[in-house]
Coordinates of C-alpha atoms in Angstrom, one line a residue:
M26 CA -26.4 3.6 28.3
N27 CA -23.4 2.1 27.5
T28 CA -20.8 2.8 30.4
M29 CA -18.1 0.6 29.5
Q30 CA -14.6 2.0 30.1
F31 CA -12.2 1.3 27.1
D32 CA -8.1 1.8 26.9
A33 CA -8.3 3.3 23.4
D34 CA -10.9 3.6 20.6
V35 CA -8.3 1.4 18.4
A36 CA -5.5 -1.1 19.1
I37 CA -3.1 -2.1 16.3
I38 CA -1.3 -5.2 17.0
G39 CA 2.3 -5.1 15.4
Y40 CA 4.2 -2.0 14.1
G41 CA 5.5 -2.7 10.4
P42 CA 4.1 -0.9 7.8
S43 CA 0.5 -2.1 7.9
G44 CA 0.6 -0.7 11.4
V45 CA 2.7 3.1 11.4
A46 CA 0.2 3.8 8.4
A47 CA -2.6 2.7 10.6
A48 CA -1.3 5.3 13.3
N49 CA -0.7 7.9 11.3
I50 CA -4.5 7.7 10.2
L51 CA -6.0 7.7 13.1
G52 CA -3.8 9.8 15.1
K53 CA -4.1 12.7 12.6
H54 CA -7.8 11.8 13.2
G55 CA -7.6 12.6 17.6
I56 CA -8.9 8.9 17.2
K57 CA -7.2 7.3 20.7
T58 CA -5.2 4.4 19.7
I59 CA -2.6 2.1 21.2
I60 CA -0.3 0.4 19.4
F61 CA 1.7 -3.2 20.4
E62 CA 5.1 -4.0 18.8
K63 CA 6.8 -7.1 20.0
D64 CA 10.4 -5.8 18.8
K65 CA 11.5 -2.9 20.7
D66 CA 13.9 -1.6 17.8
L67 CA 12.8 -0.9 14.2
Y68 CA 13.2 -4.2 12.1
S69 CA 16.4 -3.3 9.5
R70 CA 16.3 -5.6 7.2
A71 CA 15.5 -3.8 3.7
R72 CA 11.9 -6.4 2.2
A73 CA 10.1 -4.4 0.4
V74 CA 11.9 -2.6 -2.2
T75 CA 9.5 -0.3 -4.1
V76 CA 6.4 2.4 -3.8
S77 CA 4.1 3.3 -6.5
D78 CA 2.5 6.4 -7.0
W79 CA -1.2 5.1 -5.3
T80 CA 1.1 4.5 -2.4
M81 CA 2.6 7.7 -1.9
R82 CA -0.9 9.4 -2.4
C83 CA -1.6 7.4 0.7
F84 CA 1.2 9.6 2.2
Q85 CA 0.2 12.1 0.9
A86 CA -2.8 12.1 2.7
I87 CA -1.5 12.0 5.9
G88 CA 1.5 15.0 5.4
L89 CA 4.6 12.1 4.6
D90 CA 5.0 12.3 1.5
D91 CA 7.9 14.8 1.0
A92 CA 9.5 13.4 3.7
V93 CA 10.0 9.2 2.4
A94 CA 10.7 11.1 -1.2
K95 CA 13.9 12.3 -0.4
D96 CA 14.8 9.4 0.7
M97 CA 13.6 7.0 -2.2
D98 CA 15.0 7.0 -5.7
E99 CA 12.9 7.6 -9.1
T100 CA 12.6 4.3 -10.8
A101 CA 13.8 4.2 -14.3
G102 CA 12.6 1.4 -16.1
L103 CA 12.2 -3.0 -15.9
R104 CA 14.3 -5.1 -17.6
W105 CA 14.5 -9.0 -18.2
I106 CA 17.4 -10.1 -19.6
K107 CA 19.5 -13.8 -19.9
Y108 CA 23.0 -15.2 -18.7
D109 CA 24.2 -14.1 -21.7
G110 CA 23.2 -11.0 -22.0
T111 CA 20.4 -11.0 -24.4
E112 CA 17.2 -8.9 -23.6
I113 CA 14.3 -10.0 -23.1
L114 CA 12.1 -6.7 -22.1
R115 CA 12.1 -3.3 -21.1
M116 CA 9.7 -1.6 -19.4
G117 CA 9.8 2.3 -19.0
F118 CA 7.7 3.9 -17.0
P119 CA 5.1 6.7 -17.7
P120 CA 4.1 9.5 -16.1
S121 CA 1.4 9.8 -13.0
I122 CA -1.8 10.5 -13.1
L123 CA -2.1 9.9 -9.7
G124 CA 0.2 12.7 -7.8
K125 CA 3.0 15.2 -7.9
H126 CA 5.1 11.8 -7.6
P127 CA 6.6 9.3 -10.4
T128 CA 4.7 6.1 -11.0
S129 CA 7.6 4.2 -9.3
Y130 CA 9.8 4.9 -6.7
A131 CA 12.9 2.4 -4.9
I132 CA 13.3 3.0 -1.3
Y133 CA 15.0 1.8 1.3
Q134 CA 12.7 0.4 4.1
P135 CA 13.8 1.0 6.9
K136 CA 14.4 4.0 6.0
M137 CA 10.6 4.7 4.9
E138 CA 9.5 3.3 8.0
E139 CA 11.8 5.4 10.6
T140 CA 10.2 8.6 8.6
L141 CA 6.5 6.7 9.1
R142 CA 7.2 6.6 13.2
K143 CA 8.4 10.0 13.4
G144 CA 5.2 10.8 11.4
V145 CA 2.8 8.8 14.6
E146 CA 4.6 11.3 17.0
R147 CA 3.0 14.5 16.0
Y148 CA 0.2 12.7 17.5
K149 CA 1.2 11.6 20.8
D150 CA -1.7 13.0 22.3
H151 CA -3.9 10.2 20.9
C152 CA -1.4 7.1 19.7
Q153 CA 0.4 5.5 22.9
I154 CA 2.8 3.4 21.6
Y155 CA 4.4 0.3 23.9
F156 CA 7.6 -1.5 22.0
G157 CA 8.6 -4.6 23.8
S158 CA 5.2 -5.8 24.2
T159 CA 3.8 -9.1 23.2
V160 CA 0.0 -9.4 22.5
N161 CA -0.4 -13.0 23.6
T162 CA -3.9 -13.7 23.3
V163 CA -6.9 -11.4 21.6
S164 CA -10.5 -12.5 22.2
Q165 CA -13.9 -10.7 22.1
N166 CA -17.6 -10.0 22.5
A167 CA -20.3 -7.8 21.2
E168 CA -19.1 -4.8 22.4
C169 CA -15.1 -4.6 23.1
V170 CA -11.8 -6.2 22.1
E171 CA -9.5 -7.5 25.1
L172 CA -6.3 -8.1 24.8
N173 CA -3.9 -10.3 26.5
I174 CA -1.0 -8.0 26.7
I175 CA 2.8 -9.0 28.0
D176 CA 5.0 -6.3 28.6
E177 CA 8.7 -5.5 27.8
N178 CA 9.2 -6.3 31.6
Q179 CA 7.1 -9.7 31.4
E180 CA 4.0 -8.4 33.5
Q181 CA 0.8 -9.6 32.2
R182 CA -2.6 -7.2 31.9
I183 CA -5.9 -7.0 29.8
V184 CA -6.5 -4.0 27.5
R185 CA -10.0 -3.1 26.4
V186 CA -10.8 -1.4 22.8
K187 CA -13.3 -1.0 20.9
Y188 CA -11.9 -2.2 17.9
A189 CA -8.4 -4.1 16.9
L190 CA -6.4 -3.9 13.7
G191 CA -4.0 -7.7 13.5
C192 CA -0.9 -6.1 11.7
D193 CA 1.3 -8.3 12.8
G194 CA 2.6 -10.2 9.9
G195 CA 2.3 -13.5 8.1
S196 CA 2.6 -15.5 11.2
S197 CA -0.1 -13.5 13.4
K198 CA -1.0 -14.2 16.1
T199 CA -4.1 -12.3 16.4
R200 CA -5.4 -14.4 13.0
E201 CA -4.4 -17.9 15.4
S202 CA -6.4 -15.7 17.6
L203 CA -9.8 -16.2 15.7
N204 CA -9.2 -19.0 15.0
I205 CA -8.9 -17.7 10.8
Q206 CA -7.3 -20.1 8.5
L207 CA -4.8 -19.6 5.5
V208 CA -5.5 -21.2 2.5
G209 CA -3.1 -21.2 -0.2
D210 CA 0.7 -22.8 -0.6
T211 CA 3.9 -21.8 0.2
V212 CA 6.5 -22.6 -2.6
D213 CA 9.8 -25.3 -1.5
T214 CA 12.2 -23.1 -3.0
K215 CA 14.4 -21.4 -0.5
W216 CA 15.5 -17.9 -1.6
V217 CA 18.8 -16.4 -0.1
V218 CA 18.0 -12.1 -0.4
I219 CA 21.7 -10.6 -0.2
D220 CA 22.1 -6.7 1.1
A221 CA 24.9 -4.8 0.0
R222 CA 26.1 -1.0 -0.5
V223 CA 27.2 0.6 -3.3
K224 CA 31.0 1.5 -3.9
R225 CA 31.0 2.6 -7.6
W226 CA 28.8 2.6 -10.7
W227 CA 28.3 -0.9 -13.2
K228 CA 26.8 -1.5 -16.1
N229 CA 22.9 -0.6 -16.0
R230 CA 22.7 -0.8 -12.4
N231 CA 19.8 1.6 -12.3
L232 CA 17.8 -0.8 -13.7
L233 CA 15.4 -3.4 -12.1
T234 CA 16.8 -6.5 -13.5
F235 CA 15.2 -9.7 -13.5
W236 CA 18.3 -13.1 -14.4
S237 CA 15.5 -14.6 -16.5
D238 CA 16.8 -18.6 -16.0
Q239 CA 15.1 -21.8 -15.2
K240 CA 17.8 -22.7 -12.7
R241 CA 19.1 -19.2 -11.1
P242 CA 16.5 -16.7 -11.4
V243 CA 17.8 -13.7 -9.8
V244 CA 16.0 -9.9 -9.1
D245 CA 18.5 -7.7 -9.1
I246 CA 17.4 -4.5 -7.2
A247 CA 18.7 -0.9 -7.1
L248 CA 17.2 0.1 -3.8
S249 CA 18.1 4.2 -2.3
L250 CA 20.5 5.7 -0.5
S251 CA 23.2 3.6 -2.1
N252 CA 22.0 0.0 -1.1
H253 CA 21.5 -2.6 -3.3
R254 CA 19.5 -6.3 -3.0
W255 CA 19.4 -9.4 -4.9
E256 CA 17.5 -12.4 -4.2
I257 CA 18.5 -15.8 -5.4
P258 CA 16.8 -18.9 -5.3
L259 CA 18.6 -21.7 -3.7
E260 CA 19.3 -25.3 -6.6
S261 CA 17.2 -28.6 -5.1
H262 CA 20.7 -29.5 -3.8
E263 CA 21.7 -26.8 -1.7
T264 CA 20.9 -25.9 1.7
E265 CA 21.4 -22.6 4.2
Q266 CA 24.2 -24.1 5.8
D267 CA 26.2 -23.8 1.8
F268 CA 25.9 -19.7 2.0
Q269 CA 26.5 -18.7 5.7
T270 CA 29.4 -16.6 5.0
N271 CA 30.4 -13.6 2.4
E272 CA 32.9 -15.9 0.7
Q273 CA 29.9 -18.4 -0.1
I274 CA 27.9 -15.6 -1.3
W275 CA 30.3 -13.6 -3.7
P276 CA 30.4 -16.4 -6.5
L277 CA 26.4 -16.0 -6.8
L278 CA 27.2 -12.3 -7.4
N279 CA 29.9 -13.1 -9.8
S280 CA 27.8 -14.7 -12.3
M281 CA 26.4 -11.2 -12.9
G282 CA 29.7 -9.6 -12.9
V283 CA 29.8 -8.4 -9.2
T284 CA 32.8 -8.5 -7.9
D285 CA 34.0 -6.3 -4.3
K286 CA 34.6 -3.6 -6.3
E287 CA 31.7 -2.9 -6.7
V288 CA 29.5 -3.7 -3.7
E289 CA 30.3 -4.3 -0.2
L290 CA 28.3 -6.6 1.8
Y291 CA 26.4 -6.2 5.0
Q292 CA 23.5 -9.0 5.2
H293 CA 21.6 -11.7 4.0
A294 CA 18.6 -14.0 5.0
F295 CA 17.1 -16.4 3.5
Y296 CA 12.9 -16.9 2.8
R297 CA 10.2 -18.6 0.7
H298 CA 7.4 -17.4 -1.0
H299 CA 3.6 -17.7 -0.3
V300 CA 0.6 -17.3 -1.8
R301 CA -1.6 -17.6 0.9
R302 CA -5.0 -15.3 2.1
A303 CA -6.9 -15.4 5.2
E304 CA -10.3 -16.8 5.0
K305 CA -11.6 -13.6 6.1
W306 CA -10.3 -10.9 7.2
R307 CA -13.0 -9.4 9.8
D308 CA -14.2 -11.1 12.6
G309 CA -16.3 -9.1 14.8
R310 CA -14.2 -6.5 15.8
V311 CA -11.2 -7.7 15.0
F312 CA -9.5 -6.8 11.3
L313 CA -6.9 -8.2 9.5
L314 CA -4.3 -6.0 7.6
G315 CA -1.3 -6.8 5.4
D316 CA 0.9 -10.1 5.7
A317 CA -1.1 -11.3 8.2
A318 CA -4.6 -11.5 6.2
H319 CA -2.3 -12.0 2.5
M320 CA 0.7 -12.8 1.2
M321 CA 1.8 -12.7 -2.1
P322 CA 5.0 -13.6 -4.1
P323 CA 8.0 -10.2 -4.1
W324 CA 7.6 -9.9 -8.4
A325 CA 5.6 -7.4 -8.5
G326 CA 6.7 -5.6 -5.6
A327 CA 3.4 -4.9 -4.4
G328 CA 3.3 -6.9 -0.8
M329 CA 3.9 -4.4 1.6
Q330 CA 2.2 -2.0 -0.9
S331 CA -1.5 -4.2 -0.3
G332 CA -1.1 -3.9 3.5
I333 CA -0.6 0.3 3.5
R334 CA -3.6 0.3 1.3
D335 CA -5.5 -2.2 3.3
A336 CA -4.9 0.7 6.4
F337 CA -5.9 3.5 4.3
N338 CA -9.5 1.5 2.8
L339 CA -10.3 0.1 6.1
C340 CA -9.3 3.4 8.8
W341 CA -10.8 6.5 7.1
K342 CA -13.9 4.4 8.0
L343 CA -13.4 3.7 11.4
V344 CA -12.7 7.5 10.9
E345 CA -15.7 7.6 10.3
V346 CA -17.6 5.1 12.3
L347 CA -16.1 6.1 16.0
N348 CA -17.7 9.5 15.0
E349 CA -20.7 8.5 14.6
R350 CA -21.2 9.9 10.8
M351 CA -21.4 6.0 9.8
P352 CA -23.3 3.0 10.9
E353 CA -21.0 -0.2 11.7
S354 CA -21.7 -1.9 8.9
V355 CA -19.8 0.0 6.3
L356 CA -16.7 -1.6 7.9
D357 CA -17.6 -5.2 5.8
S358 CA -17.0 -2.9 3.1
Y359 CA -13.4 -3.4 3.8
E360 CA -12.6 -7.3 2.2
I361 CA -14.9 -6.4 -0.3
E362 CA -13.2 -3.8 -1.7
R363 CA -9.8 -4.8 -0.9
A364 CA -9.8 -8.2 -1.7
P365 CA -9.8 -7.9 -5.5
N366 CA -7.3 -5.8 -5.4
V367 CA -5.0 -8.0 -3.7
E368 CA -5.7 -11.3 -5.8
F369 CA -4.9 -9.2 -9.0
Y370 CA -1.6 -8.1 -8.0
T371 CA -1.4 -11.5 -6.2
Q372 CA -1.4 -13.1 -9.8
V373 CA 0.2 -10.5 -11.6
A374 CA 3.2 -11.6 -9.1
V375 CA 2.8 -14.9 -9.6
Q376 CA 2.9 -14.6 -14.1
L377 CA 6.1 -12.3 -13.6
G378 CA 7.6 -15.1 -11.6
R379 CA 6.7 -17.5 -14.7
I380 CA 8.3 -15.2 -17.3
I381 CA 11.3 -14.8 -14.4
K382 CA 12.0 -18.3 -14.1
Q383 CA 11.9 -19.2 -17.9
Q384 CA 8.3 -21.0 -17.6
V385 CA 6.6 -19.8 -20.5
T386 CA 7.7 -20.6 -24.3
E387 CA 9.1 -17.8 -27.2
E388 CA 6.3 -18.5 -28.6
E389 CA 4.1 -17.4 -25.6
M390 CA 6.5 -14.1 -24.7
A391 CA 5.8 -12.7 -28.0
V392 CA 2.5 -12.3 -27.5
I393 CA 3.1 -11.5 -23.4
G394 CA 6.3 -9.2 -23.7
P395 CA 4.8 -6.5 -26.1
Q396 CA 1.6 -6.5 -23.8
L397 CA 3.7 -6.0 -20.2
S398 CA 5.7 -2.9 -22.3
A399 CA 2.3 -1.0 -23.3
E400 CA 0.4 -1.8 -20.5
P401 CA 2.4 -2.8 -17.9
P402 CA 0.2 -4.5 -15.3
V403 CA 1.6 -3.2 -12.1
L404 CA 0.9 0.2 -13.1
K405 CA -2.5 -0.5 -13.6
L406 CA -5.6 1.8 -12.1
P407 CA -6.8 1.0 -9.8
E408 CA -10.2 0.1 -9.4
I409 CA -13.0 -0.5 -6.4
E410 CA -15.5 -3.3 -8.1
A411 CA -17.9 -3.3 -5.7
G412 CA -18.2 -2.0 -2.1
W413 CA -19.3 1.4 -0.6
V414 CA -19.4 2.8 -4.1
Q415 CA -23.1 3.7 -6.1
N416 CA -23.8 1.9 -9.7
V417 CA -20.3 0.7 -10.7
S418 CA -21.8 0.3 -14.3
S419 CA -21.3 4.0 -14.3
S420 CA -18.0 4.8 -16.4
A421 CA -16.5 7.0 -13.5
V422 CA -17.9 5.6 -10.5
G423 CA -14.9 3.2 -8.4
K424 CA -12.2 4.6 -10.5
I425 CA -9.3 6.6 -8.8
L426 CA -9.6 10.6 -8.8
P427 CA -7.0 11.9 -10.8
Q428 CA -4.9 15.1 -9.3
P429 CA -3.4 17.8 -11.4
K430 CA -2.1 20.5 -10.1
V431 CA -5.2 23.3 -9.8
T432 CA -5.2 26.2 -7.3
D433 CA -7.8 27.3 -4.9
S434 CA -10.4 30.3 -4.9
R435 CA -8.0 32.8 -4.5
G436 CA -5.1 31.3 -6.7
K437 CA -2.7 29.3 -4.5
L438 CA -1.0 26.9 -6.7
G439 CA -0.8 23.4 -5.2
Y440 CA -2.2 19.9 -5.6
L441 CA -6.2 18.3 -6.2
D442 CA -5.6 16.7 -2.5
D443 CA -4.1 19.6 -0.8
I444 CA -7.1 21.4 -1.6
T445 CA -9.5 19.0 -1.1
D446 CA -8.4 17.4 2.1
D447 CA -9.3 14.1 3.0
S448 CA -12.7 14.8 3.8
I449 CA -16.0 13.3 1.3
F450 CA -16.6 16.0 -1.1
V451 CA -18.8 16.1 -4.3
L452 CA -17.1 17.9 -7.5
G453 CA -19.1 19.6 -9.9
N454 CA -17.3 19.5 -13.6
R455 CA -17.3 23.3 -14.0
I456 CA -20.6 23.5 -12.5
D457 CA -21.8 24.0 -9.1
P458 CA -22.7 20.7 -7.7
K459 CA -25.6 21.8 -5.9
L460 CA -27.5 23.1 -8.8
V461 CA -27.7 19.7 -10.1
M462 CA -28.8 17.7 -6.9
S463 CA -31.9 17.7 -5.3
A464 CA -33.0 18.7 -1.9
E465 CA -32.6 14.8 -0.6
Q466 CA -29.7 14.2 -2.3
I467 CA -27.7 17.3 -0.5
S468 CA -29.4 16.2 2.9
Q469 CA -28.1 12.6 2.4
W470 CA -24.9 13.8 2.1
D471 CA -24.4 16.5 4.1
Q472 CA -24.8 13.9 7.5
L473 CA -21.7 12.5 6.3
N474 CA -20.2 16.2 7.0
V475 CA -19.8 16.7 2.7
K476 CA -17.5 19.7 0.9
Y477 CA -18.9 21.2 -2.1
F478 CA -16.6 22.4 -4.6
T479 CA -16.4 23.6 -8.3
L480 CA -14.2 22.6 -10.6
L481 CA -13.4 25.4 -13.2
S482 CA -11.0 25.9 -16.5
A483 CA -8.5 29.3 -15.9
E484 CA -10.9 30.9 -18.9
D485 CA -13.7 30.9 -15.8
D486 CA -15.0 33.5 -14.0
G487 CA -14.7 32.1 -10.4
K488 CA -17.4 32.2 -7.2
G489 CA -14.4 33.6 -4.8
Y490 CA -14.9 30.8 -2.2
D491 CA -15.5 27.0 -3.4
D492 CA -14.2 27.0 -7.0
I493 CA -11.2 24.6 -7.9
I494 CA -9.5 25.9 -10.8
D495 CA -7.5 23.5 -13.1
I496 CA -4.9 25.0 -14.7
N497 CA -4.3 22.7 -17.6
N498 CA -7.7 21.1 -17.7
T499 CA -6.2 17.7 -16.8
L500 CA -9.0 16.8 -14.8
I501 CA -12.0 18.4 -16.5
D502 CA -10.5 16.1 -19.8
W503 CA -10.7 13.4 -17.2
L504 CA -14.4 13.8 -16.1
N505 CA -15.4 14.7 -19.8
Q506 CA -13.9 11.4 -21.3
H507 CA -16.4 9.6 -18.1
K508 CA -19.1 11.9 -19.5
A509 CA -19.2 13.2 -15.6
K510 CA -20.6 16.1 -14.4
T511 CA -20.8 15.5 -11.1
V512 CA -18.4 12.7 -8.9
V513 CA -18.6 12.3 -5.2
V514 CA -15.1 11.4 -4.0
R515 CA -14.2 9.4 -0.9
P516 CA -11.3 10.1 1.5
D517 CA -9.3 7.6 -0.2
K518 CA -10.0 9.6 -3.1
F519 CA -12.4 7.0 -5.0
I520 CA -15.3 8.0 -6.8
V521 CA -18.2 6.8 -5.1
A522 CA -21.5 8.2 -7.2
D523 CA -21.9 10.4 -10.4
D524 CA -24.4 12.0 -12.2
I525 CA -26.6 8.6 -13.1
N526 CA -27.2 8.2 -9.0
L527 CA -26.0 10.7 -6.6
N528 CA -28.1 8.8 -4.2
R529 CA -25.9 7.9 -1.1
P530 CA -24.7 4.2 -1.2
S531 CA -26.4 1.8 1.5
F532 CA -24.4 0.7 4.0
T533 CA -25.6 -2.9 3.5
F534 CA -23.9 -5.6 1.4

C-alpha cells in the first residue's frame, strides 16, 4: 500500500495562458492542484493577438467563454498589402461550426488572462497559488515529483506531487531540470513590438494587415479594448538603441500613414522568432506545455493557443487517471496527439511569413492566393491523427464534433456542450446508441462513466430523458455526411470511435 504523503496531486509551474488553463480544468474537477508563479503581478504586455473558435470552445468547457468574449472583438478579416497600397490578398472568416462564437476574435491578452485567473478563484478549495515563488529544480522517482521551491521570502522548501506541468515558457527551468534539449532554430532578425491605444479611427484599421515587403514587413493588428499593435523587423544595420524612445519609433508608423493623431504609444519591446520544440514533452511524471514544449513564429496566431490546447488535451486525461478510471499509460497519448497539430501551425506560420516577407514570386502567389482564400489554413478544423482513438481510417474518428444549438429532452435551448458537459459520451444519430452496441462494448465504456444520448430531429418523438434535439439538423447532416450512426466523444470533443468499431481503444501507444 502506498503511504507516501503528497502536497497536491498536480503542480503547475508557471501561471501564463497554459498554466491558468490547466488550473481551471483541474480545479473544476476537484483535483488538488498547487501553482507556482515567479512573478507577483500579471504580465502587462500583450503578446498573443487572437483566439479561434476552437480555443473559445475550450473556454466554454470551463464556463468562461462568455466572460472572456465580452472583452474581445470579432476579427473582421485579413489582408496582405504593399506599401504602395497594392492589395495582394484578402481573406474573410466563414461561420464557425465549433460553437457559439465567431471563427476568430481579436484579444487583449492581459485582460483575457486576468479573467482566466479570476476563474480559478472559483476553486480555492482545490487550487493553491503561490506568487513570487520560483521552482529551482525538478526531480522525480517512480512515485512522485519533488520541486525545490524558493518562495517570495527567499526561503527554500520541497513540495511533493504526483504529477507536474511545466508551463514556464521558452526558457523553461522545468525543461532544463529534466535535461530535455530544444531542437530547431531562432531567427537572427530582431523585431520591435509597438503597443498603442487608439485615439481616432483610420482607414481599414479593423483588418488584420500584413504589410508585405522584403526589407520592412509589418504585422498591423487591431487588438480589443481600443488597443493596437505593430510588429516590425529591424534591418541588419539597426539595433535596439536606435528605437529607445517614442520619437525614434514614430517614423516606423508614419511610413504606414499612422500619426500621433490616431494613436498614443504606451510601450514597446524587442524579440526574435523561434521555430523550436523540445525533444520530448513527457519525462516520467513531468509534462511540458506551451512554449516550454514548442515555439513558433507569430504569423498564424497559434503560439499561445497551442499551449492552451495542450492543457485541455492533457488535463482531461490527468483527471481520468487520478480518478482511477484510466491507466497512467493514456498520458503517453498527449504528445502523440498534440505534436502533429503544433507542427501544422508552425509550418503555416513559416509559410505565411514567406508571403509577408515577399519571399514568394508573383507566379507562386498567383497559385497560393486563391488557395489561401478558399481554404485558410489557420481555420483548418483540428483532427487527431493517432493517439487515444479507435480506427482513424473511419470518416468521423479523430475529428472534432460540431456544436450546434440544440434542446435537451425537456425543450431547454442551448449549445451541445452545455448539455453533454465534459464527460465522455455516446451519441446515437436518431437511434438509441445502446441498441447498436454489444453488451461487451457497453460494459467497456461504462467503466469510464460515459453518458448516452440520442440525437433527434425536431420532427421526431423523444423518450423524455436522454434526448438531444438537433433543431436545425446541423449535426444530423454532419453525421450523415460521415456515415456515422453512433459516435463516442471524448471530453475534448474529439470523436474516439464510431460504427465501424465501437470498442474502447487500447491504452497502449
